[in-house]
Every structure is written in C-alpha cells, then in structure tokens.
Short mmCIF file of C-alpha atoms in Angstrom, two decimals:
data_model
loop_
_atom_site.label_atom_id
_atom_site.label_comp_id
_atom_site.label_asym_id
_atom_site.label_seq_id
_atom_site.Cartn_x
_atom_site.Cartn_y
_atom_site.Cartn_z
CA MET A 23 41.43 -18.86 69.52
CA LYS A 24 40.10 -15.35 69.13
CA LYS A 25 42.80 -14.04 71.42
CA PHE A 26 45.43 -15.75 69.32
CA PHE A 27 44.05 -14.19 66.16
CA TYR A 28 44.19 -10.70 67.65
CA ALA A 29 47.73 -11.23 68.92
CA LEU A 30 48.79 -12.40 65.47
CA ALA A 31 47.07 -9.50 63.72
CA PHE A 32 48.58 -7.03 66.19
CA THR A 33 52.09 -8.35 65.59
CA ALA A 34 51.79 -8.47 61.81
CA VAL A 35 50.30 -4.98 61.49
CA SER A 36 52.81 -3.46 63.92
CA LEU A 37 55.73 -5.01 62.07
CA TRP A 38 54.41 -3.77 58.73
CA PHE A 39 54.03 -0.18 59.93
CA LEU A 40 56.90 0.13 62.41
CA GLY A 41 59.46 -2.17 60.76
CA PRO A 42 60.48 0.27 58.01
CA LEU A 43 60.81 3.06 60.58
CA PHE A 44 63.07 0.90 62.68
CA PHE A 45 65.20 0.14 59.63
CA ILE A 46 65.81 3.76 58.70
CA PHE A 47 66.66 4.72 62.28
CA LEU A 48 69.07 1.81 62.45
CA ALA A 49 70.59 2.60 59.05
CA SER A 50 71.17 6.24 59.96
CA LEU A 51 73.05 5.19 63.10
CA THR A 52 75.14 2.48 61.43
CA PRO A 53 78.82 3.25 60.73
CA ALA A 54 79.60 3.30 57.00
CA SER A 55 81.93 0.29 57.22
CA ASP A 56 79.23 -1.83 58.85
CA PHE A 57 76.63 -0.66 56.36
CA TYR A 58 78.70 -1.82 53.38
CA ASP A 59 79.54 -5.13 55.06
CA TRP A 60 77.18 -7.80 53.68
CA SER A 61 77.46 -10.05 56.71
CA LYS A 62 76.36 -7.40 59.17
CA ILE A 63 72.64 -6.81 59.53
CA LEU A 64 72.92 -5.23 62.95
CA PRO A 65 75.79 -2.76 63.37
CA SER A 66 78.64 -3.47 65.79
CA ARG A 67 78.23 0.01 67.27
CA LEU A 68 75.94 3.01 66.82
CA THR A 69 77.11 6.44 65.66
CA PHE A 70 75.60 9.89 65.25
CA GLU A 71 78.31 10.80 62.76
CA HIS A 72 76.08 10.78 59.66
CA ILE A 73 73.32 12.82 61.22
CA GLN A 74 75.84 15.31 62.56
CA LYS A 75 77.62 15.62 59.21
CA LEU A 76 74.35 16.08 57.36
CA LEU A 77 73.29 18.83 59.75
CA VAL A 78 76.61 20.64 60.08
CA ASN A 79 78.54 20.14 56.85
CA LEU A 80 75.86 19.49 54.28
CA GLY A 81 73.52 22.36 55.01
CA GLY A 82 70.93 20.29 56.86
CA TRP A 83 70.80 22.56 59.88
CA ARG A 84 70.14 25.65 57.80
CA ALA A 85 67.44 23.84 55.80
CA LEU A 86 65.87 22.64 59.03
CA LEU A 87 65.73 26.18 60.39
CA THR A 88 64.24 27.33 57.08
CA SER A 89 61.59 24.62 57.39
CA VAL A 90 60.68 25.81 60.88
CA GLN A 91 60.55 29.45 59.78
CA VAL A 92 58.40 28.61 56.76
CA ALA A 93 56.00 26.59 58.92
CA GLY A 94 55.90 29.41 61.47
CA ILE A 95 54.99 31.99 58.82
CA ALA A 96 52.40 29.64 57.30
CA ILE A 97 50.77 28.94 60.67
CA GLY A 98 50.87 32.60 61.74
CA ILE A 99 49.22 33.93 58.59
CA SER A 100 46.72 31.12 58.10
CA PHE A 101 45.52 31.30 61.71
CA ALA A 102 45.37 35.10 61.79
CA LEU A 103 43.16 35.07 58.68
CA GLY A 104 41.48 31.70 59.19
CA ILE A 105 40.19 32.04 62.76
CA PRO A 106 37.95 35.08 62.06
CA ALA A 107 36.65 33.41 58.91
CA GLY A 108 36.01 30.12 60.69
CA TYR A 109 34.23 31.98 63.48
CA ALA A 110 32.04 33.89 61.04
CA LEU A 111 31.07 30.66 59.27
CA THR A 112 29.90 29.12 62.56
CA ARG A 113 28.24 31.97 64.39
CA TYR A 114 26.63 34.11 61.71
CA ARG A 115 23.85 33.41 59.24
CA PHE A 116 24.32 35.21 55.97
CA ARG A 117 23.77 34.77 52.28
CA GLY A 118 26.50 33.07 50.32
CA LYS A 119 27.72 31.04 53.30
CA ASN A 120 27.59 27.73 51.45
CA MET A 121 29.25 29.36 48.49
CA ILE A 122 32.16 30.42 50.69
CA LYS A 123 32.43 26.93 52.17
CA LEU A 124 32.56 25.54 48.65
CA VAL A 125 35.30 27.99 47.70
CA MET A 126 37.28 26.81 50.73
CA LEU A 127 36.81 23.16 49.76
CA PHE A 128 37.81 23.93 46.21
CA THR A 129 40.99 25.82 47.10
CA ARG A 130 41.83 23.00 49.52
CA SER A 131 41.87 20.57 46.61
CA VAL A 132 44.02 22.72 44.31
CA PRO A 133 47.43 21.04 44.29
CA LEU A 134 50.41 23.31 44.90
CA VAL A 135 51.95 21.76 41.78
CA VAL A 136 49.42 23.71 39.75
CA ILE A 137 50.15 27.10 41.25
CA ALA A 138 53.83 26.90 42.22
CA VAL A 139 55.35 27.60 38.81
CA SER A 140 53.25 30.64 38.01
CA LEU A 141 53.59 31.89 41.57
CA VAL A 142 57.24 32.53 40.72
CA THR A 143 56.16 35.19 38.21
CA LEU A 144 54.16 36.93 40.90
CA TYR A 145 57.06 36.62 43.33
CA LEU A 146 59.54 38.18 40.91
CA ARG A 147 57.28 41.22 40.78
CA LEU A 148 56.90 41.32 44.57
CA ASN A 149 60.61 40.66 45.20
CA LEU A 150 59.72 37.46 47.01
CA ALA A 151 61.44 34.96 44.71
CA ASP A 152 63.85 32.68 46.54
CA THR A 153 62.93 33.97 49.99
CA VAL A 154 61.80 32.16 53.13
CA LEU A 155 58.84 34.52 53.32
CA GLY A 156 57.78 33.56 49.79
CA VAL A 157 57.67 29.85 50.56
CA GLY A 158 55.90 30.60 53.84
CA LEU A 159 53.23 32.65 52.03
CA ALA A 160 52.61 29.79 49.59
CA HIS A 161 52.34 27.27 52.41
CA ALA A 162 49.94 29.63 54.19
CA ALA A 163 47.73 29.50 51.10
CA MET A 164 47.82 25.70 51.27
CA VAL A 165 46.99 25.62 54.99
CA LEU A 166 44.45 28.48 55.15
CA PRO A 167 41.37 26.65 53.74
CA PHE A 168 42.08 23.80 56.14
CA VAL A 169 42.27 26.25 59.06
CA VAL A 170 38.99 27.94 58.06
CA LEU A 171 37.10 24.65 57.81
CA ILE A 172 38.61 23.07 60.92
CA THR A 173 38.28 26.16 63.16
CA SER A 174 34.68 26.54 62.10
CA SER A 175 33.97 23.01 63.25
CA ILE A 176 35.93 23.55 66.47
CA PHE A 177 33.97 26.75 67.25
CA SER A 178 30.68 25.03 66.53
CA GLY A 179 31.65 22.59 69.29
CA VAL A 180 31.69 25.49 71.79
CA PHE A 181 28.11 26.24 72.87
CA VAL A 182 26.89 29.61 71.73
CA GLU A 183 24.98 29.89 75.04
CA TYR A 184 28.28 30.42 76.89
CA GLU A 185 29.01 33.43 74.73
CA GLU A 186 25.48 34.76 75.15
CA ALA A 187 25.79 34.37 78.90
CA GLY A 188 29.01 36.34 78.80
CA MET A 189 27.36 39.06 76.76
CA VAL A 190 24.47 39.24 79.25
CA PHE A 191 27.07 39.96 81.91
CA GLY A 192 28.40 42.89 79.94
CA LEU A 193 31.05 41.49 77.61
CA SER A 194 31.13 42.70 74.04
CA ARG A 195 30.86 40.12 71.28
CA PHE A 196 34.62 40.35 70.76
CA GLY A 197 35.20 40.17 74.50
CA ALA A 198 33.04 37.06 74.73
CA PHE A 199 35.02 35.51 71.92
CA VAL A 200 38.39 36.25 73.50
CA ARG A 201 37.43 35.46 77.11
CA ILE A 202 35.10 32.50 76.61
CA THR A 203 35.24 30.85 73.19
CA MET A 204 38.98 31.02 72.56
CA PRO A 205 40.04 29.33 75.82
CA LEU A 206 37.52 26.54 75.24
CA ALA A 207 38.63 26.06 71.64
CA LEU A 208 42.34 26.26 72.46
CA PRO A 209 43.20 22.54 72.65
CA GLY A 210 41.57 21.90 69.27
CA LEU A 211 43.27 24.94 67.77
CA ALA A 212 46.63 23.78 69.09
CA ALA A 213 46.10 20.39 67.47
CA SER A 214 45.22 22.08 64.18
CA ALA A 215 48.37 24.17 64.44
CA ILE A 216 50.43 21.02 64.85
CA PHE A 217 48.66 19.47 61.90
CA ALA A 218 49.35 22.62 59.86
CA PHE A 219 52.98 22.38 60.88
CA ILE A 220 53.16 18.84 59.52
CA MET A 221 51.52 19.92 56.26
CA SER A 222 54.16 22.59 55.75
CA TRP A 223 57.02 20.45 57.05
CA ASN A 224 56.19 17.77 54.49
CA GLU A 225 55.48 19.93 51.45
CA VAL A 226 58.25 19.56 48.92
CA PHE A 227 57.11 20.68 45.48
CA ALA A 228 56.43 24.38 46.07
CA ALA A 229 59.39 24.60 48.42
CA SER A 230 61.66 23.28 45.65
CA VAL A 231 60.27 25.52 42.94
CA LEU A 232 59.90 28.78 44.87
CA ALA A 233 63.34 28.87 46.44
CA ILE A 234 66.77 27.79 45.30
CA THR A 235 69.07 29.03 48.04
CA ASN A 236 66.51 29.07 50.86
CA ARG A 237 65.23 25.54 50.60
CA THR A 238 63.28 23.75 53.28
CA LEU A 239 64.58 20.44 54.56
CA PRO A 240 62.55 18.17 52.21
CA ALA A 241 63.42 20.36 49.22
CA HIS A 242 67.07 20.41 50.22
CA ILE A 243 67.09 16.63 50.56
CA LEU A 244 65.24 16.15 47.29
CA SER A 245 67.84 18.13 45.39
CA THR A 246 70.91 16.71 47.13
CA ALA A 247 69.92 13.19 48.20
CA MET A 248 70.45 11.57 44.80
CA ALA A 249 74.07 12.65 44.81
CA SER A 250 74.97 11.80 48.42
CA PRO A 251 76.17 8.47 49.78
CA ASP A 252 73.48 6.14 51.10
CA TYR A 253 74.13 6.75 54.79
CA PHE A 254 73.40 10.45 54.34
CA LYS A 255 70.08 9.55 52.74
CA PHE A 256 69.21 7.53 55.81
CA ALA A 257 70.33 10.29 58.14
CA ALA A 258 68.07 12.67 56.19
CA GLY A 259 65.15 10.26 56.49
CA THR A 260 65.61 10.02 60.24
CA ILE A 261 65.86 13.78 60.72
CA MET A 262 62.63 14.24 58.77
CA ALA A 263 60.76 11.41 60.43
CA VAL A 264 61.37 12.19 64.11
CA PRO A 265 59.46 15.49 64.39
CA ALA A 266 56.60 14.11 62.31
CA LEU A 267 56.27 11.13 64.64
CA VAL A 268 56.48 13.32 67.73
CA PHE A 269 53.74 15.58 66.41
CA ILE A 270 51.46 12.70 65.54
CA PHE A 271 51.92 11.47 69.09
CA MET A 272 51.01 14.92 70.42
CA ILE A 273 47.75 15.15 68.51
CA ARG A 274 46.81 11.50 68.94
CA LYS A 275 43.63 12.46 70.81
CA TYR A 276 42.45 14.42 67.79
CA LEU A 277 43.72 11.96 65.21
CA ILE A 278 40.35 10.69 64.08
CA SER A 279 38.25 13.80 64.52
CA MET A 280 40.84 15.88 62.68
CA TRP A 281 40.45 13.90 59.51
CA GLY A 282 36.86 12.92 60.07
CA ILE A 283 35.71 16.50 60.52
CA SER A 284 37.99 18.11 58.01
CA LEU A 285 36.53 15.96 55.26
CA LYS A 286 32.88 16.86 55.66
CA MET B 25 21.30 46.37 61.87
CA ARG B 26 23.15 47.06 58.68
CA ARG B 27 26.48 46.94 60.46
CA GLU B 28 25.72 43.58 62.00
CA TYR B 29 24.98 42.32 58.51
CA LEU B 30 28.43 43.34 57.33
CA VAL B 31 30.40 41.78 60.18
CA PRO B 32 30.62 38.18 58.89
CA PHE B 33 31.78 39.40 55.50
CA LEU B 34 34.45 41.58 57.06
CA LEU B 35 35.64 38.59 59.07
CA ILE B 36 35.86 36.37 56.00
CA LEU B 37 37.16 38.94 53.55
CA PRO B 38 40.88 38.80 54.54
CA ALA B 39 40.98 35.02 54.09
CA LEU B 40 39.20 35.24 50.74
CA ILE B 41 41.49 37.99 49.46
CA TYR B 42 44.51 35.96 50.48
CA LEU B 43 43.24 32.90 48.63
CA VAL B 44 42.46 34.95 45.53
CA VAL B 45 45.96 36.44 45.51
CA PHE B 46 47.87 33.25 46.26
CA ILE B 47 45.71 30.60 44.59
CA GLY B 48 43.26 32.27 42.18
CA PHE B 49 45.81 34.59 40.64
CA PRO B 50 48.46 31.91 40.11
CA ILE B 51 45.89 29.57 38.53
CA VAL B 52 45.18 32.26 35.96
CA GLY B 53 48.94 32.60 35.57
CA THR B 54 49.28 28.88 34.94
CA PHE B 55 46.72 29.16 32.13
CA GLN B 56 48.57 32.14 30.65
CA LEU B 57 51.95 30.42 30.79
CA SER B 58 50.74 27.19 29.28
CA PHE B 59 48.83 28.89 26.47
CA SER B 60 51.69 31.12 25.39
CA SER B 61 54.34 29.79 23.08
CA PRO B 62 56.05 30.91 19.87
CA GLU B 63 54.05 28.27 17.95
CA GLY B 64 50.65 29.76 18.70
CA TRP B 65 48.45 29.40 21.75
CA LEU B 66 48.28 25.62 21.61
CA GLY B 67 51.98 25.19 20.91
CA ASN B 68 52.91 23.89 24.35
CA PHE B 69 50.05 21.42 24.36
CA LYS B 70 50.97 20.13 20.90
CA TYR B 71 54.53 19.69 22.02
CA VAL B 72 53.65 18.05 25.34
CA PHE B 73 50.92 15.74 24.04
CA SER B 74 53.05 14.45 21.20
CA SER B 75 56.07 13.73 23.40
CA LYS B 76 56.77 10.19 24.52
CA ASP B 77 57.61 11.42 28.03
CA PHE B 78 54.16 12.86 28.51
CA GLN B 79 52.43 9.70 27.35
CA ASN B 80 54.61 7.66 29.70
CA ALA B 81 54.05 10.06 32.58
CA LEU B 82 50.29 10.04 32.15
CA LEU B 83 50.20 6.29 31.77
CA ASN B 84 52.46 5.70 34.79
CA THR B 85 50.42 8.07 36.93
CA LEU B 86 47.17 6.35 35.93
CA ILE B 87 48.56 2.84 36.41
CA LEU B 88 50.03 3.76 39.80
CA ALA B 89 46.66 5.15 40.90
CA ALA B 90 44.83 2.11 39.53
CA ILE B 91 47.08 -0.32 41.42
CA VAL B 92 47.69 1.58 44.64
CA ILE B 93 44.19 2.85 45.43
CA PRO B 94 42.28 -0.49 45.43
CA ILE B 95 45.00 -2.11 47.56
CA GLN B 96 44.86 0.78 50.02
CA LEU B 97 41.09 0.67 50.19
CA ALA B 98 40.97 -3.09 50.85
CA LEU B 99 43.77 -2.92 53.44
CA ALA B 100 42.28 0.13 55.13
CA ILE B 101 38.83 -1.47 55.41
CA ALA B 102 40.37 -4.60 56.94
CA LEU B 103 42.45 -2.55 59.38
CA ALA B 104 39.55 -0.29 60.32
CA LEU B 105 37.33 -3.30 61.03
CA LEU B 106 40.10 -4.83 63.12
CA VAL B 107 40.66 -1.69 65.20
CA ASN B 108 36.95 -0.98 65.53
CA LYS B 109 36.48 -4.22 67.49
CA LYS B 110 37.31 -3.10 70.99
CA TRP B 111 39.84 -5.75 72.01
CA ALA B 112 42.77 -5.29 74.37
CA GLY B 113 45.38 -3.22 72.60
CA TYR B 114 43.20 -1.82 69.83
CA ARG B 115 44.08 1.72 70.84
CA THR B 116 47.82 1.01 70.71
CA LEU B 117 47.41 -0.51 67.27
CA LEU B 118 45.52 2.59 66.13
CA TYR B 119 48.51 4.77 66.99
CA ILE B 120 50.93 2.34 65.40
CA ILE B 121 48.98 2.38 62.14
CA ALA B 122 48.83 6.17 62.32
CA ALA B 123 52.63 6.45 62.51
CA PRO B 124 53.26 6.97 58.77
CA LEU B 125 50.44 9.52 58.61
CA ALA B 126 52.73 12.43 59.33
CA LEU B 127 55.62 11.29 57.18
CA SER B 128 56.29 13.11 53.94
CA ASP B 129 56.67 11.35 50.62
CA VAL B 130 60.38 12.25 50.68
CA THR B 131 60.81 10.52 54.03
CA ALA B 132 58.82 7.49 52.92
CA ALA B 133 60.99 7.17 49.82
CA LEU B 134 64.18 7.29 51.90
CA ILE B 135 62.73 4.73 54.30
CA SER B 136 62.01 2.29 51.55
CA TYR B 137 65.42 2.96 50.06
CA SER B 138 66.99 1.78 53.33
CA ILE B 139 65.25 -1.56 52.77
CA PHE B 140 65.61 -2.01 49.01
CA ALA B 141 69.02 -0.40 48.42
CA PRO B 142 71.76 -2.73 47.10
CA ASN B 143 73.20 -2.80 50.63
CA GLY B 144 69.77 -2.48 52.18
CA TYR B 145 68.17 -4.67 54.77
CA LEU B 146 66.19 -6.86 52.40
CA ASN B 147 69.32 -8.00 50.61
CA LYS B 148 71.27 -8.42 53.83
CA ILE B 149 68.55 -10.53 55.40
CA LEU B 150 67.95 -12.68 52.30
CA LEU B 151 71.69 -13.24 51.85
CA SER B 152 72.23 -14.20 55.45
CA LEU B 153 69.33 -16.67 55.17
CA ASN B 154 71.00 -18.06 52.05
CA TRP B 155 67.79 -17.56 50.07
CA ILE B 156 69.64 -15.67 47.36
CA GLU B 157 73.23 -15.89 46.18
CA ARG B 158 73.69 -12.44 44.74
CA PRO B 159 72.10 -9.20 45.93
CA LEU B 160 68.90 -8.16 44.17
CA TYR B 161 68.90 -4.78 42.50
CA PHE B 162 65.75 -2.69 42.65
CA PHE B 163 66.94 0.65 41.32
CA GLY B 164 68.32 1.83 38.03
CA TYR B 165 67.25 2.06 34.42
CA MET B 166 67.59 -1.69 33.93
CA PHE B 167 65.09 -2.58 36.64
CA LYS B 168 62.08 -0.43 35.84
CA SER B 169 59.48 -3.00 36.82
CA ARG B 170 61.17 -3.52 40.17
CA GLU B 171 61.34 0.22 40.71
CA PHE B 172 57.65 0.35 39.97
CA PHE B 173 57.03 -2.38 42.53
CA VAL B 174 58.96 -0.46 45.21
CA ILE B 175 57.03 2.74 44.44
CA VAL B 176 53.73 0.89 44.79
CA LEU B 177 54.83 -0.68 48.07
CA THR B 178 56.00 2.67 49.43
CA GLU B 179 52.79 4.43 48.49
CA VAL B 180 50.70 1.67 50.04
CA TRP B 181 52.74 1.81 53.22
CA ARG B 182 52.69 5.60 53.43
CA ALA B 183 49.13 6.45 52.47
CA THR B 184 47.01 3.52 53.67
CA PRO B 185 46.87 5.07 57.17
CA LEU B 186 45.10 8.15 55.77
CA VAL B 187 42.38 5.99 54.18
CA PHE B 188 42.27 3.96 57.39
CA VAL B 189 41.66 6.98 59.62
CA ILE B 190 38.87 8.26 57.38
CA LEU B 191 37.17 4.86 57.30
CA LEU B 192 37.58 4.36 61.04
CA ALA B 193 35.90 7.70 61.66
CA GLY B 194 33.09 6.48 59.42
CA LEU B 195 32.81 3.12 61.18
CA GLN B 196 32.62 4.78 64.57
CA SER B 197 29.72 6.95 63.48
CA ILE B 198 27.64 3.90 62.49
CA ASN B 199 24.76 3.35 64.86
CA THR B 200 25.33 0.02 66.60
CA GLU B 201 21.59 -0.60 66.82
CA TYR B 202 21.56 -1.70 63.21
CA LEU B 203 24.15 -4.36 63.93
CA GLU B 204 22.36 -5.45 67.09
CA ALA B 205 19.16 -5.81 65.10
CA ALA B 206 21.03 -7.92 62.56
CA ASP B 207 22.23 -10.15 65.41
CA VAL B 208 18.64 -10.65 66.46
CA PHE B 209 17.78 -11.80 62.94
CA GLY B 210 20.77 -14.14 62.94
CA PHE B 211 22.87 -12.49 60.22
CA SER B 212 26.29 -14.03 59.65
CA PRO B 213 29.29 -11.70 60.15
CA TRP B 214 29.84 -11.56 56.38
CA LYS B 215 26.20 -10.73 55.70
CA LYS B 216 26.31 -8.02 58.38
CA PHE B 217 29.38 -6.55 56.71
CA VAL B 218 27.96 -6.56 53.19
CA LYS B 219 24.37 -5.60 54.01
CA ILE B 220 24.88 -3.11 56.82
CA THR B 221 28.42 -1.90 57.45
CA LEU B 222 29.49 -1.41 53.85
CA PRO B 223 26.44 0.60 52.71
CA LEU B 224 26.61 2.80 55.81
CA LEU B 225 30.33 3.27 55.28
CA LYS B 226 29.84 4.42 51.71
CA PRO B 227 30.11 8.19 52.34
CA SER B 228 33.46 7.68 54.09
CA ILE B 229 34.66 5.39 51.33
CA VAL B 230 33.77 8.03 48.75
CA SER B 231 35.64 10.75 50.67
CA ALA B 232 38.64 8.49 51.10
CA LEU B 233 38.67 7.52 47.44
CA LEU B 234 38.29 11.14 46.37
CA ILE B 235 41.14 12.36 48.57
CA ARG B 236 43.41 9.50 47.57
CA THR B 237 42.73 9.87 43.85
CA LEU B 238 43.40 13.60 43.99
CA PHE B 239 46.69 12.95 45.76
CA ALA B 240 47.57 10.12 43.38
CA PHE B 241 47.79 12.55 40.47
CA GLN B 242 50.21 14.66 42.47
CA ILE B 243 52.51 11.76 43.28
CA PHE B 244 55.99 13.18 43.15
CA GLY B 245 58.51 12.70 45.96
CA VAL B 246 58.36 8.92 46.13
CA ALA B 247 58.62 8.41 42.38
CA TRP B 248 61.25 11.12 41.90
CA LEU B 249 63.57 9.92 44.65
CA LEU B 250 63.26 6.20 43.96
CA ALA B 251 63.18 6.18 40.17
CA GLY B 252 64.06 9.65 38.95
CA ARG B 253 62.92 9.90 35.34
CA ASP B 254 63.10 6.14 34.77
CA ILE B 255 59.45 6.15 35.68
CA PRO B 256 58.15 9.61 34.78
CA VAL B 257 54.98 10.83 36.50
CA LEU B 258 53.03 14.02 35.76
CA ALA B 259 54.18 16.04 38.78
CA GLY B 260 57.73 14.79 38.29
CA GLU B 261 57.71 16.08 34.72
CA THR B 262 56.47 19.46 35.97
CA TYR B 263 59.40 19.59 38.36
CA TYR B 264 61.82 18.41 35.69
CA TRP B 265 60.73 21.00 33.14
CA TYR B 266 60.76 23.85 35.61
CA VAL B 267 63.79 23.14 37.81
CA LEU B 268 66.09 21.24 35.47
CA ARG B 269 65.08 22.56 32.03
CA ASN B 270 64.05 26.02 33.19
CA ASN B 271 60.98 26.05 30.94
CA ARG B 272 58.02 27.60 32.73
CA ASN B 273 55.63 27.17 29.84
CA VAL B 274 55.98 23.43 29.44
CA ALA B 275 56.03 23.01 33.24
CA SER B 276 52.77 24.96 33.47
CA THR B 277 51.25 22.83 30.74
CA TYR B 278 51.95 19.72 32.78
CA ALA B 279 50.58 21.43 35.87
CA LEU B 280 47.41 22.30 33.99
CA VAL B 281 46.99 18.70 32.85
CA ILE B 282 47.27 17.59 36.49
CA ALA B 283 44.67 20.17 37.48
CA LEU B 284 42.37 19.04 34.69
CA VAL B 285 42.65 15.33 35.49
CA THR B 286 42.13 16.14 39.17
CA PHE B 287 39.03 18.15 38.34
CA VAL B 288 37.56 15.44 36.10
CA VAL B 289 38.16 12.75 38.72
CA GLY B 290 36.64 14.84 41.51
CA TRP B 291 33.64 15.62 39.35
CA PHE B 292 33.26 11.95 38.47
CA TYR B 293 33.26 10.85 42.10
CA ILE B 294 30.94 13.52 43.37
CA GLY B 295 28.66 13.32 40.33
CA THR B 296 28.21 9.59 39.95
CA ILE B 297 28.99 7.82 43.20
CA ARG B 298 27.65 10.32 45.66
CA SER B 299 24.37 10.93 43.87
CA LYS B 300 23.86 7.18 43.65
CA HIS B 301 24.43 6.99 47.38
CA LEU B 302 21.94 9.76 48.00
CA GLU B 303 19.31 8.01 45.90
CA GLU B 304 19.79 4.87 47.93
CA GLY B 305 19.32 6.97 51.02
CA VAL B 306 16.00 8.20 49.65
CA ARG B 307 14.75 4.72 48.85
CA GLN B 308 15.37 3.44 52.36
#
C-alpha cells in the first residue's frame, strides 16, 4: 500500500516537472508541417532544422556567444573581488563585520530592474552603453554579493587549523591560503561559479535594457520571439533549457546546501 | 599590529567599491530620474499613479503574488515532506523536481507556450481524445483570464522548486529526536506535523516566502512573453516605457515603485513574522 502510494506520487510529480520539458524538446524537433497538423501529436520524423535556422540565420549563435562572454566577465569580476571579501569575512574579526554582511544581503535583494535604467546614464558617460562588457559588469554586480556570502561560508567549512599548521611550517598567510585553503574550497567554488553562470545566463531585464545590438540570448529571444513563427520559439526554448539543465545536473551535490547556506 | 588590523578592510574594499559604483550609484540615479520632470519633482509620479496602466500593473502584480505564492508554499511543503521520507527513489525525485530550478522565466514562458499555443500539445491531445470540438485559445486580448491562468501555472511550475529546495534544507536540519519523542508519546502523523515539524520549519518558510515575494514583484519574462501588455505587470511597464517608449523618467518611476514595494514587503516579513518566531523561541 505504502509502496503503491510512493510509486504513484513519484510518477505524478515526475510528469508534472518533466512533462513540459519533454514537450518543448519535442516541439523544437517537429517539422513545421507536422506541427500545424491537428491530427499529429507525435511527429512523423525529427528535424534539427528550426534550431539550426535560429542559430545561423536569426542571430541565435551570436546572442549565445554574447551570453557566454557576459557570464564569463560576470564570473571573472565577481570572483576576483568576492573571494578576498568572503575570506576576510570568515577569517578575520573586525568591527563593522555584521554591517558589511548586511550590506551584502541588501545589495543581493536589489532587483536589477531598479538599477538597469539609470545604469545606462552611467554607461553613456563611461562609453559602455550597448557593449558586452557593460552587460557583464552589471551581471557582476548582481552576482558579487552572492559570491561574497557563499565563499565566506565555503571558507568557514575549511578548518582554520590547516592554515595555521601550514603557517607553522613556514608558509605566509597568503601562501597558506593559496596552497591549503583554495584547493580544499575548490569544488564548492566551482559549484558557485556554475550557479553564477546560471544567474547571468537567465537574466533578461538588464541585458535587454543595457544593450541593443549586443543582446544576450534571453534578451534576443525576448525581443524577437513575439514576431517569429511558433517553431522558432520552441527552438529558442530548447537552446536555453539544455545548458541550464546540464549545469543543474553538474551541481546536484550542492543543490541543497547552495540555497540553504546562501539564504542564512 | 596596525597593519594586521587593516588587512580585512583592504580585502573587502574592492567588492564594496564595486557595489557602490554599480548598485549604489545607479539607485541614486533612479531617484534622480524619477523625480525630474517638466511638471515639477513629483510630475512623473502624478502621471504614473493616475494612469490606468499603472493601476492595472500594480493590481495584476499583487494578485499574481497573492495567488502564486500560497500555491507554491503548499505544494513545496508537500513535496519536501515527500522527498524527506527516505524511500527508494527519493533522491531521483529530488533531482527531477530541481530540473526547472535553473530555467529562466523566458524559457519557462516558451515551454508553457508549447503546451497552450493554438497548435500546442494541450489542444492536440484534447482534440484527439474528442473532449473538445474546436481548439481552445489561451492567448490574445480576448482571453485575458485564460492568459492569467497560464501565467499562474507557469510561475507555479517554474518557481515551486526554489521554495521546495529551501524547505527541504530546513526539514533536513530538524533534529529527529523531537519526532522520535513524539512517537513515544503516540502523536498522530498530523499532530507531529502541526506541533513539531511546522514550527521548526518556520525560519525556512519565512526565508522562502521572503525570497518568493521579492521575486514576485519583479515578475517580467513570463508575463511579457505570454501576455504582452494584455496583462501589464510593474516590471513589464518599466521595460515598456524604457525600451519601447524611450522614456527613462517614467521607466525609473516604475522601477522605484518596485523597489519601494519590495522594501516594504521585506520589512514586513522580517519585522513581524521573524520577531514573532524569535519570541516563540524564547518562550520554549
């Protein structure tokens, strides 16, 4: 009886969460003629035509590369600035520490909607309007507080005694950090980087407002999807969904702790 | 000694400066833009507040949050309880539920479009089952309530996993000794849930509610792609006024309203619910 209940629950929940994903994958691979044929639920053959057209002819490939560049810039900057800050928050006692943590939490909850429009004014002055770098810098600002908070909790998981032992054996504090703490924290940091990638990959508002010609994939789709035929919409959905699903699979070990910790 | 004292600040300073430049500065800019208009410093606000679009956008955003969030919370609690029981396959189910976690709102909107489009799978399946004679239409100005329904469904599908993961993390940190003690005293499963699990889960529920409510006021991609301006929402109006009407001032005014509502909601949660929780903690 209990076994039956679990089997039923498993099936129902899986269908609810995976069903829609299956549908968009199927729709993106369905030939246009089959899609517009009412009697055909399953296509007679599968085709990559729509995905290929979206990538090659409709600017999808360029937008995808822009997305990757933007995420790369965002991850690079936010980790370069966030790791030292996260380390300082874990390993040092100083006045104003809680204040700084609060500032991080606050900036983490500021929606990009609020800052994107006026950021354009700043960008016009800095010659960053409509550039990949500009969008990347904005995404770095979105990701940075997350990186500070999450790295600080990752570093606090590495025992300070290891570092002290290293320093007893003649390493400098920086040397101990690079040789001992970093390698131990690396898996967690890699998972955070993947998570940061997803945050940037999915962000659409700032990417739409800050750039017109250099749009990321979601922004490109947002501005063109309404006008394209349905099968291109589905192709776009599939292209956006696949990396996100792959990345979630990669960080599955950290899935719970990532959100659990990052919320404290 | 003095140098050692400076080190943590030097480590944090670059991050802080960056946040000031890219978040603090633009926030000030948003204030400036929204308070400057030819009709005096409140001109934009007068214009925005008196427009029908704003009232609709605010109302839609609030209604969406009021419908979506309770459903998500109830579903997520049920799912978290289900996964937290260590039966065969619970781990697989955890990953399946987590699948939409990484999907953007744009992707989620396109996914639900593949189901609810005129030629979408729902219509095809219902027609082939002979349950309907003509296809059902879910999109377009004429079908606002159906569009609303699809937006709600999409948001529930997309964002319930986030609530779920937060609650599951909370459930897993509950000390099982409490539940074992309850077993000794012969508590029913329902009584255990209401008297033990739920109160101990409260901090996680508050975080989940806070996060979800904050995001609810930023709802954009799903509503914009599925309904356009048929169902205006606050962030959608910001986008519309900036990108399509090229008016930074009105766009900033909308952005500021979002920030304000967000702030009030966050303050409400932390101020009322959390302090109540803390008091309960003291009484125990």
